[in-house]
Structures are given as C-alpha cells and as structure tokens.
Amino acid sequence: MAQKPAIPKGTRDFSQLEMARRNYIFSTIREVFALYGFAQIETPAMELMSTLMGKYGEEGDKLLFRIQNSGEKAAEAPEKGLRYDLTVPFARYVVQHRDTIQFPFKRFQIQPVWRADRPQKGRYREFYQCDVDVVGTNSLLAEVELIQIVEEVYRRLGIRVSLHINNRKVLAGIAEVIGAPDKMIDITVAIDKLDKIGVDKVNEELRERGLSEQAVTALQPILNLSGDNRDKLAQLRTILAGSEVGLKGVEELETIFNHLSFVNCNLPIDLDLCLARGLNYYTGAIFEVKALDVQMGSITGGGRYDNLTGIFGLPDVSGVGISFGADRIYDVLTELNLYPEDLQSTTQLLFACFGEDELRFAMQSATELRRKGMRVEVYPEATKMKRQMAYADAKHIPYVAIIGSNELAERKVMLKNMQTGEQCLTGIEDLKI
Amino acid sequence: MAQKPAIPKGTRDFSQLEMARRNYIFSTIREVFALYGFAQIETPAMELMSTLMGKYGEEGDKLLFRIQNSGEKAAEAPEKGLRYDLTVPFARYVVQHRDTIQFPFKRFQIQPVWRADRPQKGRYREFYQCDVDVVGTNSLLAEVELIQIVEEVYRRLGIRVSLHINNRKVLAGIAEVIGAPDKMIDITVAIDKLDKIGVDKVNEELRERGLSEQAVTALQPILNLSGDNRDKLAQLRTILAGSEVGLKGVEELETIFNHLSFVNCNLPIDLDLCLARGLNYYTGAIFEVKALDVQMGSITGGGRYDNLTGIFGLPDVSGVGISFGADRIYDVLTELNLYPEDLQSTTQLLFACFGEDELRFAMQSATELRRKGMRVEVYPEATKMKRQMAYADAKHIPYVAIIGSNELAERKVMLKNMQTGEQCLTGIEDLKI
C-alpha cells in the first residue's frame, strides 16, 4: 500500500474524543460569556496583508502565512494572509462596522489562528484563540466582569487558579518617580527575575540596562513591597506620590479590588508588579491567570487598551479584553483528569441484531427512542455478536439492546448493561437507561 | 479619518445576529447528528498540496488557495494549500488514522472551506460545509439513517423539503441496456432537461451527443416512466432486465424505500432519474434535497461512494454521506422568516443605573441573578437614562432594571418590560422575568 498520507507539520487532526473535550471547554466558556451578555462574531480566516502587516512587530510579520490564488503569479506579493490573532481582525471589524455596532460592544470570538512558528511541543501552526472584549467604555466595571468570568469559567471546569494583576500606569509611575521614565520595560523585565535570582542580581541587571545608581536606589522600596494587595497598594500610593499617572494606576487597582469584594469574588488575586505582558499596547490593567495544581504557563491573559482601533483610523476607543488559551486549558484538564466521564461516548444505546428482520425491528425501535431524545445507534449489519459488542466497547456505549429471533418473536430486546454485564428482557416502550 | 479597512473579496464578517442564526442552524443539525451516534472530528485548514492536487479535476486545481510562509521563496511552489472541501481531508483522515478508527465510522464535520472562485452573489471564497458520513459498511441502513436525519433536521428548522433520489447503478444499467454503456453521463445530462425542453428536443440532444437512433428509441420507455416511486421501480425492473448492475440499483432503491416505510418516514421522496451529481465518484445512491416553499438550488446532497479512500491507498472502503449547505439554509430561513424570535438577544435583563453606589448595587444584584442562570448585563456607566435605554432597545433586551436613588434606598429595582412599557418595583430575590 502507498505511504500513509500526512498533514502539514505544526497542524493537528482532532479525533472524536479530542473534539468532545474541546467542545466541552468551548461550551463551558461560551455559557459563561452568555451570562454576561457577550455575543459571538466571526471574521474571515484571510485578511488583507495591509490589515496584518506591521501589527505584530518585525518578528510577527515574518510569521504570517501568505495566501496565493492561481490568478496571481508566484513572484507577485500576495495580497492576503491568514489571521495571526483575533485582536487585529477585531479592531478592523470594529472600525469597519462602527456605524452599526452598539457600544459598549461586548463580543467574543472563538476561531483558529495561524503562525509560521517553528513547530515544537505545545506550539502549533494552527491553534484556537478564545477572546472576550468590551470596547467603547472606560468603566472599570468591565475589568471586574472579566475577572468574574475568569472565576466562573475555572470554577465550572474545576481548575484551581490564581489571577495576577498589574497596571501599566503603575509601571510608568515607578519609572517616572525613580527618574528613568524611558526605562519602564527594562525595569519590569529585571524585577520579573526577583524570585529567581534575588535582589542583588536584579540590581546588577538594572545597572547593566542603563539605570543610574540613584534610580536603582530609588527602586528598592518597590522591590521590598510587603503584605497583602491592599498593603502593597497603600505603600505604592506613598512611593508614587510624585507621579500623576502612577497614582491613577493605583486608584484603578483599588477600584477593581473594591468592586471585586462587593461582588464576593473568591478568586485568589495577586497584585504582581512584575507582570509585563503586552506593554506595547496595554494602557491600564494587565491580567494573567495560572493554574495552581499544575506546572503550565499562563492559561488566560489580557488587559486594557486605549487605542486598539487607532491603527485603523478610529482613535479614542478604549477597551479591555482577555483571551482563554484553549490548548493549555485542554492540557491542564487532561493532566488533572478533570473531564466529565460521559464525554467518552455520546451514544447511549446500541442495537445489535442477527438477521434482516431483527435489523428492521431495531430501526423501528431506534426511531421511536430517538423521538424521545435518546441517542441511539443501530449496528448496520447482522454480523457476529463479538464484532458488534467490540464496537460498543470501543465507543464506550453503556447499553446494548440485543435482538435475536426469540426477542424478535416477543417484540422485545435483551438489554445489556455493558459495565455490569447485567441483562434483562424489556419492551421498547418500557426501556429505561 | 483614514479609509475604512476592508476584507478580501468573497469573504464575510458575521455579526452577532448572523452568528446567532448560524449557530441555531449548526446546533440544530448537531443535535440531530448526535441522536444517530455521529461524532465530530476536525482537520486542519491547511493540507499538503499533494493531498489536494488532482482530486477536484483541472478546474478545481486552479481554485486551490496556496499558502506560503516567509521561509519559502516566492518562486517556490508552495507545499500547502487551504482545504477545498471536507471530503478529501476526511478520506485522508480515515487512511491516516485507520488503525485507531472504529468502523463503521460515523463522523460529522462542520468547518470552513476555501475556493478561489470568482466571487458573486451567493458564492463565497470562504464558506462552511457541514458533512455527515458513515464509512466502512455497505449496509443500506446507512442511507436510510441519513434520509431520516434529513427529515428530522428540516422538521426542526421548519423548512418543508423534498428529497430526490437516484442510483448510479440504475444509470449505468440504462446506458447498458440501450447499447450505449459509455454514454451514461450524456444520457443523464440530456434527460435532465426533459421538463424544460420536452421529449423531442431531448432526443435531438441525445443524437447530437452521439447516441444511435436505435439507442434513442430504446431509451423512450425511460423517458415515459409514470406513476409513483414504486410504479417506476417496477417499470425499471422490466426495462433493466438485461443489466445486472441496473437490477442491483433497482434493488438498492427498493430496499431503501422499504426501510423508510418501516420507520414511518414522512419525507416526500422522488425517484429522479435525472439526478446526476457527483457521477465521477458516487457508485450507488445519489441524494439531493430541495426546499418546497422557496426558489433555491439543492440545500443538501450526497451519495454512496465505494472508493473514497482509494486515492490515498486504502481500497474497498465503502461509505455514504451527505452535506448540508449552511449558507443556503441560512437564506431559506431568512426568506421564509423562520428563525426563532429569541435569537435577537441572548441577554434577558439590563441594569440601568444613575450613580456609582447604584452601579455597585447593580453589580451585586447581577452576580446574584447570574448564579441562578439568568443572562444579565450591567450598563457600565452611570450615564443618561436615554442612552442606556437605547442600548437595551438596540440589543433587543426585553427587561431593564432601573436603579435610581429611591430604588437604591429600598434595595429594589424598577423593573421595566421593554415591550409593554409596564414597570413595577421589585426586590432582586423576587425578580421574575
């Protein structure tokens, strides 16, 4: 036989079990989004290259998949590319449809994205993103709702998590008060290593990154913040007294914490000044969620952005959003064995028959049961018992209704519980499983 | 402001309402599939060009979108392309995973496909296919179940349809008995025009297509079949007496009709000898479904194929499948105004507030209601009444819970029914909508 066919590297087929698990994750997330009034949109897989280019930095541009159609000569620059994330298409969508969108616009989007990354374990060239955003309001209630959504999604999935929160304005304030306003990112990157390398090495790195001795000294109170989130915020308020933007950041964090306590949010939340994702576009809150019982990177993250749509010519639209990492959540649930058992099979009952007349009776019975909402299969051939049972086993079907000539004569089935092996003769109208 | 951004021609954004409608179609179909034990798989958007090329004819090859990554020089032939349908990737999947698949393999797949067709009304470069197949059995029960699925899906959607059925073996038999075994497709194409151009012009076309006078004469009984499906099958049995393959086709059709009557299928079914789709791969039954109350092409179609996986080196795997045309079903439901009313908004209640304390109370109340499963939004800013009401109107939210200072003092809300305008003061724990 010819060589087995294959798929492009970095891509995946999803089997029925994998799909059942993925659908479980997505439908859990979708149900929670719906409780908060978010509604779904979809955008095309292809965007114009002019929409995509220059939005992900020089490295990102290189990772775009370009699309050619046969009308185009190979030498021409393709005018279309596959979407790299859901954020840029969303910004494009908001600007393109701004006249018909109702703001604040609460949308979610669950679609694949493509990146020409070098494939490796846990990194794919096609993977799903699951983004939820509110745009068109500065209200911090939006941040609060997103945190409530995080709490509820992971409560439903049974994954214990903690949420790390930071605020870009606080980071800017720190850089300002220590006299190094242009070094915000350097400072954040260095203090991110505090737990790993200790305060002395962090200070060393700060000097290497061009901070003056005076700035390093001024930064020390930040490295020594102690207590719970509120204690830290109180200390920050003192440290950042000279920075308007810094104080604004502290106030935003205080407001969010206050609201969360009003709504009885039980999610463990850490004020984490080292959290530095997306500093080139986030302007306020920054979030990251980690699973507590398994070693894995961030499984959800996001933040507040004040100028997402500016790149497409619509300035001053503030928004806040988070993205659930479906592949990592999948891995966490697998590792912790948290999937509901009944995902293995959706079929509740298989009819197994040993003749054409029996098959006909099975088809009639199956039709009757399906009308009552039962998920039923009929093994389509009157083949050997062993083969039909093996089918039920492999598909984890919990009950088999056997129809031989005796059962047919009585218009009944021998109902077998595949787990216990128990059997009983029963009529279709009385069949309870 | 800059020019509005755009998307590639032939592609579409789907708004929240469009997504709600599409999700309604897909979830209806999915629920019916589940009743019959079909489970979902997904394959990557990209396939190797070697998987795709040569599978759709010369014309199809030209309509493939090719994918380039930055590592590839523009002049190199891209090794990957976007999938053109779900059938070839499914065949590739079955062969690649044959060691772990349980046969008969009942799978469905709902994913977009891409074709570099010239975009025009109703024809897109990205559209969803929704395929359901059973492979690994010759049993005609598979055909019967697919027809039952068609009946149930359209019953649930409220679309009156009729199913046209033909059998490729019957067509081959006809060509054989009139002495023109190589003219099967010519004959079918010509007699397809019988209703439109009449029997004389059909005969003329048959002669033009190279049929002898004798063959045209021999074909006349076929053009004159009369009565219901069973009458026609009886006449065919006589006409095809000299063709083994033809009689096999008649027998297959009879078996399917018999089974359908045993399971009380009420779908209008027409034996239609002109139905000629997919003659280059179908080997047995051929189906097509049309809506009765609207002018539209086929909205579902499919058939039996005996060698789908042969192209990938795995011969002798018989299967049968159908494909639901989501875009056309969408158009039929729109034209006949058959969507459920509650698709317009998923949010059941909006809190509208006029101060920060009121907002806080609203957040607490919303949290409480969501815990009971209610889909609730809080307008995130204490802005003008008019604006908040306009938001509820635009989003078709049926109830608004207004919180002013009086309501806050009583820890109650003024619940407004947006349709009738009725208002009543109510506590959150007593709130019923």
PDB file of C-alpha atoms in Angstrom, chain B residues 170-171 173-180 183-184 186-192 194 199 202-203 205-207 211-225 236 239-240 273:
ATOM      1  CA  VAL B 170     -29.518   2.348 -12.441  1.00  0.00           C
ATOM      2  CA  LEU B 171     -27.992   4.992 -14.706  1.00  0.00           C
ATOM      3  CA  GLY B 173     -27.889  -0.080 -16.340  1.00  0.00           C
ATOM      4  CA  ILE B 174     -29.887   2.218 -18.601  1.00  0.00           C
ATOM      5  CA  ALA B 175     -26.811   3.055 -20.651  1.00  0.00           C
ATOM      6  CA  GLU B 176     -26.048  -0.643 -20.861  1.00  0.00           C
ATOM      7  CA  VAL B 177     -29.481  -1.854 -21.986  1.00  0.00           C
ATOM      8  CA  ILE B 178     -29.829   0.775 -24.697  1.00  0.00           C
ATOM      9  CA  GLY B 179     -26.442  -0.277 -26.029  1.00  0.00           C
ATOM     10  CA  ALA B 180     -24.508   2.876 -25.109  1.00  0.00           C
ATOM     11  CA  LYS B 183     -22.763   7.399 -22.670  1.00  0.00           C
ATOM     12  CA  MET B 184     -24.186   7.290 -19.130  1.00  0.00           C
ATOM     13  CA  ASP B 186     -24.539  12.207 -21.726  1.00  0.00           C
ATOM     14  CA  ILE B 187     -27.848  10.422 -21.296  1.00  0.00           C
ATOM     15  CA  THR B 188     -28.362  11.748 -17.784  1.00  0.00           C
ATOM     16  CA  VAL B 189     -27.485  15.323 -18.737  1.00  0.00           C
ATOM     17  CA  ALA B 190     -29.896  15.209 -21.682  1.00  0.00           C
ATOM     18  CA  ILE B 191     -32.872  13.696 -19.870  1.00  0.00           C
ATOM     19  CA  ASP B 192     -32.337  16.205 -17.048  1.00  0.00           C
ATOM     20  CA  LEU B 194     -36.970  16.775 -20.150  1.00  0.00           C
ATOM     21  CA  VAL B 199     -39.075  14.926 -25.295  1.00  0.00           C
ATOM     22  CA  VAL B 202     -34.130  15.753 -25.580  1.00  0.00           C
ATOM     23  CA  ASN B 203     -33.971  13.127 -28.299  1.00  0.00           C
ATOM     24  CA  GLU B 205     -29.684  16.359 -27.953  1.00  0.00           C
ATOM     25  CA  LEU B 206     -29.133  12.644 -27.422  1.00  0.00           C
ATOM     26  CA  ARG B 207     -28.408  12.225 -31.128  1.00  0.00           C
ATOM     27  CA  LEU B 211     -26.371   8.159 -29.429  1.00  0.00           C
ATOM     28  CA  SER B 212     -27.501   5.934 -32.278  1.00  0.00           C
ATOM     29  CA  GLU B 213     -31.118   6.053 -33.498  1.00  0.00           C
ATOM     30  CA  GLN B 214     -31.545   2.595 -32.020  1.00  0.00           C
ATOM     31  CA  ALA B 215     -30.299   3.744 -28.601  1.00  0.00           C
ATOM     32  CA  VAL B 216     -32.576   6.775 -28.646  1.00  0.00           C
ATOM     33  CA  THR B 217     -35.538   4.534 -29.448  1.00  0.00           C
ATOM     34  CA  ALA B 218     -34.564   2.097 -26.720  1.00  0.00           C
ATOM     35  CA  LEU B 219     -34.409   4.974 -24.246  1.00  0.00           C
ATOM     36  CA  GLN B 220     -38.013   6.110 -24.812  1.00  0.00           C
ATOM     37  CA  PRO B 221     -39.577   3.895 -22.111  1.00  0.00           C
ATOM     38  CA  ILE B 222     -37.252   5.550 -19.586  1.00  0.00           C
ATOM     39  CA  LEU B 223     -38.497   8.988 -20.631  1.00  0.00           C
ATOM     40  CA  ASN B 224     -42.059   7.764 -20.209  1.00  0.00           C
ATOM     41  CA  LEU B 225     -41.870   6.251 -16.730  1.00  0.00           C
ATOM     42  CA  LEU B 236     -37.462  -0.077 -14.431  1.00  0.00           C
ATOM     43  CA  ILE B 239     -36.652  -2.323 -18.725  1.00  0.00           C
ATOM     44  CA  LEU B 240     -33.383  -3.222 -16.992  1.00  0.00           C
ATOM     45  CA  LEU B 273     -33.506   9.530 -12.859  1.00  0.00           C
TER      46      LEU B 273
END
